[in-house]
Structure formats: structure tokens, C-alpha cells
PDB file of C-alpha atoms in Angstrom:
ATOM      1  CA  ASP A 121      12.532   8.394  -3.660  1.00 84.00           C
ATOM      2  CA  ILE A 122      10.704   6.062  -1.321  1.00 92.00           C
ATOM      3  CA  GLN A 123      11.918   2.481  -1.533  1.00 94.00           C
ATOM      4  CA  MET A 124       9.593  -0.448  -0.884  1.00 96.00           C
ATOM      5  CA  THR A 125      11.077  -3.717   0.374  1.00 96.00           C
ATOM      6  CA  GLN A 126       8.981  -6.864   0.343  1.00 97.00           C
ATOM      7  CA  SER A 127       9.724 -10.030   2.261  1.00 97.00           C
ATOM      8  CA  PRO A 128      10.031 -12.840   1.692  1.00 97.00           C
ATOM      9  CA  SER A 129      10.814 -12.829  -2.021  1.00 97.00           C
ATOM     10  CA  THR A 130       9.537 -16.390  -2.292  1.00 97.00           C
ATOM     11  CA  LEU A 131       7.145 -18.217  -0.012  1.00 96.00           C
ATOM     12  CA  SER A 132       6.356 -21.915  -0.208  1.00 96.00           C
ATOM     13  CA  ALA A 133       3.000 -22.872   1.267  1.00 96.00           C
ATOM     14  CA  SER A 134       0.195 -25.402   1.095  1.00 95.00           C
ATOM     15  CA  VAL A 135      -3.512 -25.093   0.484  1.00 95.00           C
ATOM     16  CA  GLY A 136      -5.178 -24.060   3.734  1.00 96.00           C
ATOM     17  CA  ASP A 137      -2.117 -22.314   5.163  1.00 96.00           C
ATOM     18  CA  ARG A 138      -2.247 -18.800   6.562  1.00 97.00           C
ATOM     19  CA  VAL A 139       0.410 -16.703   4.845  1.00 97.00           C
ATOM     20  CA  THR A 140       1.676 -13.205   5.470  1.00 98.00           C
ATOM     21  CA  ILE A 141       3.742 -10.939   3.265  1.00 98.00           C
ATOM     22  CA  THR A 142       5.499  -7.845   4.583  1.00 98.00           C
ATOM     23  CA  CYS A 143       6.202  -4.579   2.820  1.00 98.00           C
ATOM     24  CA  ARG A 144       8.492  -1.980   4.391  1.00 97.00           C
ATOM     25  CA  ALA A 145       8.792   1.608   3.220  1.00 96.00           C
ATOM     26  CA  SER A 146      11.986   3.637   3.529  1.00 95.00           C
ATOM     27  CA  GLN A 147       9.936   6.444   5.075  1.00 95.00           C
ATOM     28  CA  SER A 148       6.411   6.905   6.318  1.00 94.00           C
ATOM     29  CA  ILE A 149       3.777   6.685   3.597  1.00 93.00           C
ATOM     30  CA  GLY A 150       0.645   7.185   5.683  1.00 89.00           C
ATOM     31  CA  PRO A 151      -2.281   5.086   4.472  1.00 91.00           C
ATOM     32  CA  TRP A 152      -1.206   5.181   0.831  1.00 93.00           C
ATOM     33  CA  LEU A 153      -0.491   1.514   0.202  1.00 96.00           C
ATOM     34  CA  ALA A 154      -2.033  -0.971  -2.199  1.00 97.00           C
ATOM     35  CA  TRP A 155      -1.538  -4.702  -2.833  1.00 98.00           C
ATOM     36  CA  TYR A 156      -1.778  -6.507  -6.165  1.00 98.00           C
ATOM     37  CA  GLN A 157      -1.839 -10.111  -7.299  1.00 98.00           C
ATOM     38  CA  GLN A 158      -0.282 -11.137 -10.597  1.00 98.00           C
ATOM     39  CA  LYS A 159      -0.404 -14.475 -12.350  1.00 97.00           C
ATOM     40  CA  PRO A 160       2.004 -15.455 -15.151  1.00 95.00           C
ATOM     41  CA  GLY A 161       1.240 -13.723 -18.415  1.00 95.00           C
ATOM     42  CA  LYS A 162      -1.543 -11.628 -16.908  1.00 97.00           C
ATOM     43  CA  ALA A 163      -1.932  -8.046 -15.790  1.00 98.00           C
ATOM     44  CA  PRO A 164      -1.846  -7.321 -12.063  1.00 98.00           C
ATOM     45  CA  LYS A 165      -5.106  -7.302 -10.137  1.00 98.00           C
ATOM     46  CA  LEU A 166      -5.812  -4.865  -7.315  1.00 97.00           C
ATOM     47  CA  LEU A 167      -6.593  -6.649  -4.058  1.00 98.00           C
ATOM     48  CA  ILE A 168      -6.371  -4.025  -1.310  1.00 97.00           C
ATOM     49  CA  TYR A 169      -6.084  -0.242  -1.257  1.00 96.00           C
ATOM     50  CA  LYS A 170      -5.433   2.296   1.479  1.00 95.00           C
ATOM     51  CA  VAL A 171      -3.721  -0.379   3.584  1.00 96.00           C
ATOM     52  CA  SER A 172      -6.805  -2.399   4.500  1.00 96.00           C
ATOM     53  CA  SER A 173      -9.736  -1.696   2.147  1.00 96.00           C
ATOM     54  CA  LEU A 174     -10.734  -4.767   0.152  1.00 97.00           C
ATOM     55  CA  GLU A 175     -11.334  -4.118  -3.549  1.00 96.00           C
ATOM     56  CA  ASN A 176     -14.771  -5.138  -4.838  1.00 94.00           C
ATOM     57  CA  GLY A 177     -14.988  -8.822  -5.636  1.00 96.00           C
ATOM     58  CA  VAL A 178     -11.843  -9.816  -3.746  1.00 97.00           C
ATOM     59  CA  PRO A 179     -12.392 -12.727  -1.348  1.00 97.00           C
ATOM     60  CA  SER A 180     -12.473 -11.891   2.341  1.00 97.00           C
ATOM     61  CA  ARG A 181      -9.607 -14.296   3.060  1.00 97.00           C
ATOM     62  CA  PHE A 182      -7.345 -11.440   1.902  1.00 98.00           C
ATOM     63  CA  SER A 183      -6.648  -8.704   4.416  1.00 98.00           C
ATOM     64  CA  GLY A 184      -4.224  -5.847   4.836  1.00 98.00           C
ATOM     65  CA  SER A 185      -2.854  -4.063   7.859  1.00 97.00           C
ATOM     66  CA  GLY A 186      -0.092  -1.780   9.033  1.00 96.00           C
ATOM     67  CA  SER A 187       0.832   1.850   9.271  1.00 93.00           C
ATOM     68  CA  GLY A 188       3.679   4.251   8.745  1.00 91.00           C
ATOM     69  CA  THR A 189       6.461   2.150   7.258  1.00 95.00           C
ATOM     70  CA  GLU A 190       5.439  -1.478   7.831  1.00 97.00           C
ATOM     71  CA  PHE A 191       2.529  -3.204   6.159  1.00 98.00           C
ATOM     72  CA  THR A 192       1.239  -6.753   5.857  1.00 98.00           C
ATOM     73  CA  LEU A 193      -0.869  -8.694   3.411  1.00 98.00           C
ATOM     74  CA  ALA A 194      -2.432 -11.795   4.915  1.00 98.00           C
ATOM     75  CA  ILE A 195      -4.233 -14.684   3.264  1.00 97.00           C
ATOM     76  CA  SER A 196      -6.175 -16.535   5.932  1.00 95.00           C
ATOM     77  CA  SER A 197      -6.543 -19.895   4.185  1.00 95.00           C
ATOM     78  CA  LEU A 198      -4.559 -20.272   0.977  1.00 96.00           C
ATOM     79  CA  GLN A 199      -6.578 -21.530  -1.982  1.00 96.00           C
ATOM     80  CA  PRO A 200      -5.259 -23.073  -5.226  1.00 95.00           C
ATOM     81  CA  ASP A 201      -6.146 -19.857  -7.092  1.00 95.00           C
ATOM     82  CA  ASP A 202      -3.923 -17.813  -4.748  1.00 96.00           C
ATOM     83  CA  PHE A 203      -0.614 -19.175  -5.986  1.00 93.00           C
ATOM     84  CA  ALA A 204       0.748 -16.067  -7.677  1.00 97.00           C
ATOM     85  CA  THR A 205       3.117 -13.149  -7.202  1.00 98.00           C
ATOM     86  CA  TYR A 206       2.084 -10.301  -4.913  1.00 98.00           C
ATOM     87  CA  TYR A 207       3.261  -6.697  -5.068  1.00 98.00           C
ATOM     88  CA  CYS A 208       2.815  -3.731  -2.783  1.00 98.00           C
ATOM     89  CA  GLN A 209       2.718  -0.184  -4.140  1.00 97.00           C
ATOM     90  CA  GLN A 210       3.062   3.048  -2.235  1.00 95.00           C
ATOM     91  CA  TYR A 211       1.045   5.910  -3.548  1.00 90.00           C
ATOM     92  CA  THR A 212       3.112   8.940  -2.593  1.00 89.00           C
ATOM     93  CA  SER A 213       5.656   8.404  -5.352  1.00 88.00           C
ATOM     94  CA  PHE A 214       4.073   5.312  -6.929  1.00 94.00           C
ATOM     95  CA  THR A 215       6.905   2.787  -6.524  1.00 95.00           C
ATOM     96  CA  PHE A 216       6.256  -0.944  -6.254  1.00 97.00           C
ATOM     97  CA  GLY A 217       7.866  -3.483  -3.994  1.00 97.00           C
ATOM     98  CA  GLY A 218       9.991  -6.198  -5.527  1.00 97.00           C
ATOM     99  CA  GLY A 219       7.300  -8.856  -5.316  1.00 97.00           C
ATOM    100  CA  THR A 220       6.647 -12.049  -3.352  1.00 98.00           C
ATOM    101  CA  LYS A 221       6.063 -15.282  -5.228  1.00 97.00           C
ATOM    102  CA  VAL A 222       3.778 -17.689  -3.411  1.00 97.00           C
ATOM    103  CA  ASP A 223       4.243 -21.229  -4.653  1.00 93.00           C
ATOM    104  CA  ILE A 224       3.464 -24.726  -3.597  1.00 81.00           C
TER     105      ILE A 224
ATOM    106  CA  GLU B 124     -17.381  -2.966 -19.002  1.00 96.00           C
ATOM    107  CA  VAL B 125     -14.112  -1.123 -18.494  1.00 97.00           C
ATOM    108  CA  GLN B 126     -11.538  -1.976 -21.140  1.00 98.00           C
ATOM    109  CA  LEU B 127      -8.006  -0.752 -21.703  1.00 98.00           C
ATOM    110  CA  VAL B 128      -6.275  -1.917 -24.880  1.00 98.00           C
ATOM    111  CA  GLU B 129      -2.629  -1.109 -25.485  1.00 98.00           C
ATOM    112  CA  SER B 130      -0.993  -1.068 -28.889  1.00 98.00           C
ATOM    113  CA  GLY B 131       2.178   0.128 -30.561  1.00 97.00           C
ATOM    114  CA  GLY B 132       4.732  -2.222 -29.083  1.00 97.00           C
ATOM    115  CA  GLY B 133       7.354  -3.955 -31.170  1.00 97.00           C
ATOM    116  CA  LEU B 134      11.041  -4.361 -31.897  1.00 98.00           C
ATOM    117  CA  VAL B 135      13.159  -1.212 -32.040  1.00 98.00           C
ATOM    118  CA  LYS B 136      16.896  -0.562 -32.113  1.00 98.00           C
ATOM    119  CA  PRO B 137      18.701   1.186 -29.258  1.00 98.00           C
ATOM    120  CA  GLY B 138      18.350   4.934 -29.649  1.00 98.00           C
ATOM    121  CA  GLY B 139      15.092   4.548 -31.537  1.00 98.00           C
ATOM    122  CA  SER B 140      11.580   5.756 -30.756  1.00 98.00           C
ATOM    123  CA  LEU B 141       8.191   4.190 -30.282  1.00 98.00           C
ATOM    124  CA  ARG B 142       4.749   5.509 -29.410  1.00 98.00           C
ATOM    125  CA  LEU B 143       2.414   3.393 -27.335  1.00 98.00           C
ATOM    126  CA  SER B 144      -1.331   3.938 -27.276  1.00 98.00           C
ATOM    127  CA  CYS B 145      -3.997   2.833 -24.836  1.00 98.00           C
ATOM    128  CA  ALA B 146      -7.609   2.912 -25.979  1.00 98.00           C
ATOM    129  CA  ALA B 147     -10.098   3.204 -23.130  1.00 98.00           C
ATOM    130  CA  SER B 148     -13.774   2.298 -23.114  1.00 98.00           C
ATOM    131  CA  GLY B 149     -16.568   1.559 -20.680  1.00 97.00           C
ATOM    132  CA  PHE B 150     -15.977   4.566 -18.424  1.00 97.00           C
ATOM    133  CA  THR B 151     -15.708   8.346 -18.554  1.00 97.00           C
ATOM    134  CA  PHE B 152     -12.043   8.526 -19.501  1.00 97.00           C
ATOM    135  CA  SER B 153     -11.778  12.282 -19.074  1.00 97.00           C
ATOM    136  CA  THR B 154     -12.415  12.063 -15.328  1.00 96.00           C
ATOM    137  CA  TYR B 155      -9.674   9.585 -14.409  1.00 96.00           C
ATOM    138  CA  SER B 156      -5.939   9.851 -13.907  1.00 96.00           C
ATOM    139  CA  MET B 157      -4.046   7.286 -15.958  1.00 97.00           C
ATOM    140  CA  ASN B 158      -0.720   5.536 -15.682  1.00 98.00           C
ATOM    141  CA  TRP B 159       1.905   3.469 -17.460  1.00 98.00           C
ATOM    142  CA  VAL B 160       3.588   0.579 -15.645  1.00 98.00           C
ATOM    143  CA  ARG B 161       6.169  -1.739 -17.157  1.00 98.00           C
ATOM    144  CA  GLN B 162       7.555  -5.163 -16.405  1.00 98.00           C
ATOM    145  CA  ALA B 163      10.862  -6.403 -17.790  1.00 98.00           C
ATOM    146  CA  PRO B 164      10.978 -10.107 -18.653  1.00 97.00           C
ATOM    147  CA  GLY B 165      11.037 -12.141 -15.443  1.00 96.00           C
ATOM    148  CA  LYS B 166      11.171  -9.004 -13.285  1.00 97.00           C
ATOM    149  CA  GLY B 167       8.835  -7.020 -11.062  1.00 97.00           C
ATOM    150  CA  LEU B 168       6.532  -4.113 -11.757  1.00 98.00           C
ATOM    151  CA  GLU B 169       7.989  -0.656 -12.359  1.00 98.00           C
ATOM    152  CA  TRP B 170       5.881   2.487 -12.378  1.00 97.00           C
ATOM    153  CA  VAL B 171       6.731   4.613 -15.434  1.00 98.00           C
ATOM    154  CA  ALA B 172       4.505   7.680 -15.616  1.00 98.00           C
ATOM    155  CA  SER B 173       1.205   9.188 -14.501  1.00 97.00           C
ATOM    156  CA  ILE B 174      -1.068  11.915 -15.847  1.00 97.00           C
ATOM    157  CA  ASN B 175      -4.115  13.424 -14.241  1.00 95.00           C
ATOM    158  CA  SER B 176      -7.447  13.898 -15.952  1.00 95.00           C
ATOM    159  CA  GLY B 177      -6.705  17.392 -17.245  1.00 94.00           C
ATOM    160  CA  SER B 178      -3.050  16.741 -18.137  1.00 96.00           C
ATOM    161  CA  TYR B 179      -1.764  19.387 -15.745  1.00 95.00           C
ATOM    162  CA  TYR B 180      -0.148  16.983 -13.271  1.00 96.00           C
ATOM    163  CA  ILE B 181       2.387  14.701 -14.927  1.00 97.00           C
ATOM    164  CA  TYR B 182       4.969  12.540 -13.169  1.00 96.00           C
ATOM    165  CA  TYR B 183       7.778  10.309 -14.403  1.00 97.00           C
ATOM    166  CA  ALA B 184      10.072   7.701 -12.934  1.00 97.00           C
ATOM    167  CA  ASP B 185      13.683   8.875 -12.839  1.00 96.00           C
ATOM    168  CA  SER B 186      14.619   6.034 -15.189  1.00 97.00           C
ATOM    169  CA  VAL B 187      12.566   7.535 -18.047  1.00 98.00           C
ATOM    170  CA  LYS B 188      12.535  11.258 -17.253  1.00 98.00           C
ATOM    171  CA  GLY B 189      13.642  13.311 -20.246  1.00 97.00           C
ATOM    172  CA  ARG B 190      13.166  10.402 -22.664  1.00 98.00           C
ATOM    173  CA  PHE B 191       9.489   9.432 -22.302  1.00 98.00           C
ATOM    174  CA  THR B 192       6.418  11.648 -22.580  1.00 98.00           C
ATOM    175  CA  ILE B 193       2.977  10.682 -21.323  1.00 98.00           C
ATOM    176  CA  SER B 194      -0.034  12.389 -22.860  1.00 98.00           C
ATOM    177  CA  ARG B 195      -3.733  11.872 -23.372  1.00 98.00           C
ATOM    178  CA  ASP B 196      -6.525  12.868 -25.706  1.00 98.00           C
ATOM    179  CA  ASN B 197      -9.781  12.945 -23.783  1.00 98.00           C
ATOM    180  CA  ALA B 198     -11.766  13.486 -26.968  1.00 98.00           C
ATOM    181  CA  LYS B 199     -10.422  10.180 -28.285  1.00 98.00           C
ATOM    182  CA  ASP B 200     -10.463   8.314 -24.928  1.00 98.00           C
ATOM    183  CA  SER B 201      -6.809   7.545 -25.443  1.00 98.00           C
ATOM    184  CA  LEU B 202      -3.580   7.545 -23.453  1.00 98.00           C
ATOM    185  CA  TYR B 203      -0.146   7.692 -25.033  1.00 98.00           C
ATOM    186  CA  LEU B 204       3.482   7.098 -24.178  1.00 98.00           C
ATOM    187  CA  GLN B 205       6.075   8.560 -26.515  1.00 98.00           C
ATOM    188  CA  MET B 206       9.358   6.769 -25.919  1.00 98.00           C
ATOM    189  CA  ASN B 207      12.554   8.275 -27.321  1.00 98.00           C
ATOM    190  CA  SER B 208      16.234   7.373 -26.944  1.00 98.00           C
ATOM    191  CA  LEU B 209      15.244   3.821 -26.132  1.00 98.00           C
ATOM    192  CA  ARG B 210      17.727   1.615 -24.323  1.00 98.00           C
ATOM    193  CA  VAL B 211      18.053  -2.143 -24.030  1.00 98.00           C
ATOM    194  CA  ASP B 212      16.869  -1.943 -20.420  1.00 97.00           C
ATOM    195  CA  ASP B 213      13.577  -0.381 -21.565  1.00 98.00           C
ATOM    196  CA  THR B 214      12.618  -3.826 -22.878  1.00 98.00           C
ATOM    197  CA  ALA B 215       9.412  -4.749 -21.066  1.00 98.00           C
ATOM    198  CA  VAL B 216       5.704  -5.327 -21.262  1.00 98.00           C
ATOM    199  CA  TYR B 217       4.061  -1.932 -20.915  1.00 98.00           C
ATOM    200  CA  TYR B 218       0.679  -1.743 -19.207  1.00 98.00           C
ATOM    201  CA  CYS B 219      -1.702   1.168 -19.046  1.00 98.00           C
ATOM    202  CA  ALA B 220      -3.689   1.322 -15.837  1.00 98.00           C
ATOM    203  CA  ARG B 221      -6.531   3.435 -14.527  1.00 97.00           C
ATOM    204  CA  ASP B 222      -6.462   5.183 -11.183  1.00 95.00           C
ATOM    205  CA  HIS B 223      -9.013   3.848  -8.734  1.00 93.00           C
ATOM    206  CA  SER B 224     -12.222   5.830  -8.433  1.00 86.00           C
ATOM    207  CA  VAL B 225     -11.264   6.330  -4.785  1.00 86.00           C
ATOM    208  CA  ALA B 226      -8.503   8.918  -4.600  1.00 81.00           C
ATOM    209  CA  ALA B 227      -4.949   7.620  -4.154  1.00 80.00           C
ATOM    210  CA  ALA B 228      -6.064   4.004  -3.963  1.00 87.00           C
ATOM    211  CA  GLY B 229      -4.022   2.213  -6.563  1.00 93.00           C
ATOM    212  CA  TYR B 230      -4.893   1.087 -10.065  1.00 96.00           C
ATOM    213  CA  ASP B 231      -8.184  -0.735 -10.447  1.00 96.00           C
ATOM    214  CA  TYR B 232      -8.146  -1.611 -14.155  1.00 97.00           C
ATOM    215  CA  TRP B 233      -5.219  -2.661 -16.327  1.00 98.00           C
ATOM    216  CA  GLY B 234      -4.769  -3.408 -19.983  1.00 98.00           C
ATOM    217  CA  GLN B 235      -3.324  -6.674 -21.270  1.00 97.00           C
ATOM    218  CA  GLY B 236       0.036  -5.057 -21.991  1.00 98.00           C
ATOM    219  CA  THR B 237       2.133  -4.490 -25.098  1.00 98.00           C
ATOM    220  CA  LEU B 238       5.677  -5.803 -25.466  1.00 98.00           C
ATOM    221  CA  VAL B 239       8.491  -3.427 -26.321  1.00 98.00           C
ATOM    222  CA  THR B 240      11.788  -5.040 -27.275  1.00 98.00           C
ATOM    223  CA  VAL B 241      14.877  -2.857 -27.646  1.00 98.00           C
ATOM    224  CA  SER B 242      17.626  -4.754 -29.368  1.00 97.00           C
ATOM    225  CA  SER B 243      20.145  -4.326 -32.137  1.00 96.00           C
TER     226      SER B 243
END
């Protein structure tokens, strides 16, 4: 099975900061990577699919990049609503990364 | 409006069984692949199972293979997860999620989740 490793596991940041989260796959997954945001007690929300395509309604401060085995989610200017946990998911065998909590 | 509503969670003893349901509305259910994802208390997301629109492609995580069965009834716009031989580590919130309308692009709609607690 393909393993997905996210880093860091926790990220402390301030409003207005640029933050990046990395997701590494144990083998190449092509373009089949998605990113989700989850807030406490809520279902995950799809942010980005196929590495860099922004889901409808998601603010443009979110962006995704990468290829092969290394991928990045970037938030250009962190907003109060962005404090949450973020997960990557590879879509060849569906596994999720371990998550990155972004807190103040 | 797309809605996914899970039901059937609850408290069950180790070794017991439970059947989860997910009622779909607001879209043509029969044309979408569907999925179950779970989240243990305080832990990350874990993919559980997937089923394509016609029920001929079905996949399971190794952790549930042989114990869980995913199925669907397109006439009733419903997704199911039959869980047998439940273990304490199956305790989690179980979400149903719809495949994105773009192929292989993640899950674009999720239900609110239903809690399954396995405990003696």
C-alpha cells in the first residue's frame, strides 16, 4: 500500500502568514492527490484535487503543487477561518496522510 | 442541494455487528461512486471502502477486509456498510462521501457522520 506522510504534524502561525504543508508518498502517485480541511466536529471539506485544481468556492489563497511523490498545500495569507486540520489523500489506493493541525 | 445523511451508529460489543446507512439526495445517486471514511476519536481520517456506481468495483482497506461489506441500492438512493466481527479499534465516526464529478478527484460531498462505539 502507498503510505502518505504529512509534515509538519502541527504548525503554529499567525493571521497573514504564508504557510505550507508537505505530503510525501511512498511511491509515485501521478496527479492523483487531493487536500481537505477539517474543523473540529465537522466533516472534511475538499479544497484541492488533482494536485492543483481548486474546488469550487474555495478561496484563491489556497493552492496546491507538486508531482510524483512530493506535494505541497500553500495558504498565501492565513485567515482566522483557516485554523483547522489539513489532510492529503492519494487517489490510487485512497489512503490519507496523518494530518497537519494549523493553530495560532 | 446535495445531502448525505448517515444513520445506524451506536454502541455494540466486541464481536458484534452493525449496519450503517447513508441516504443520498440532491443528485443522481446512481451515477456516482461512493465511499466510507472513518475517524477514530482524536485521530486522522482513514479510508474504509469504496463502491462504483454499478457495484462492480468494490475496494476495502486491509483493516476491514473480510469483516465489512459495502453495498448500495440505487433504487433507494442509499449506501450501506455492513460491519461484522467488530473490534474496539473500529470505534470511530463513520462518514459517507461522494466521489467528485471529475474522475479520481477526491470526495466533494460528505455526510455529518455517525458514531460507532465498540465496547464491552
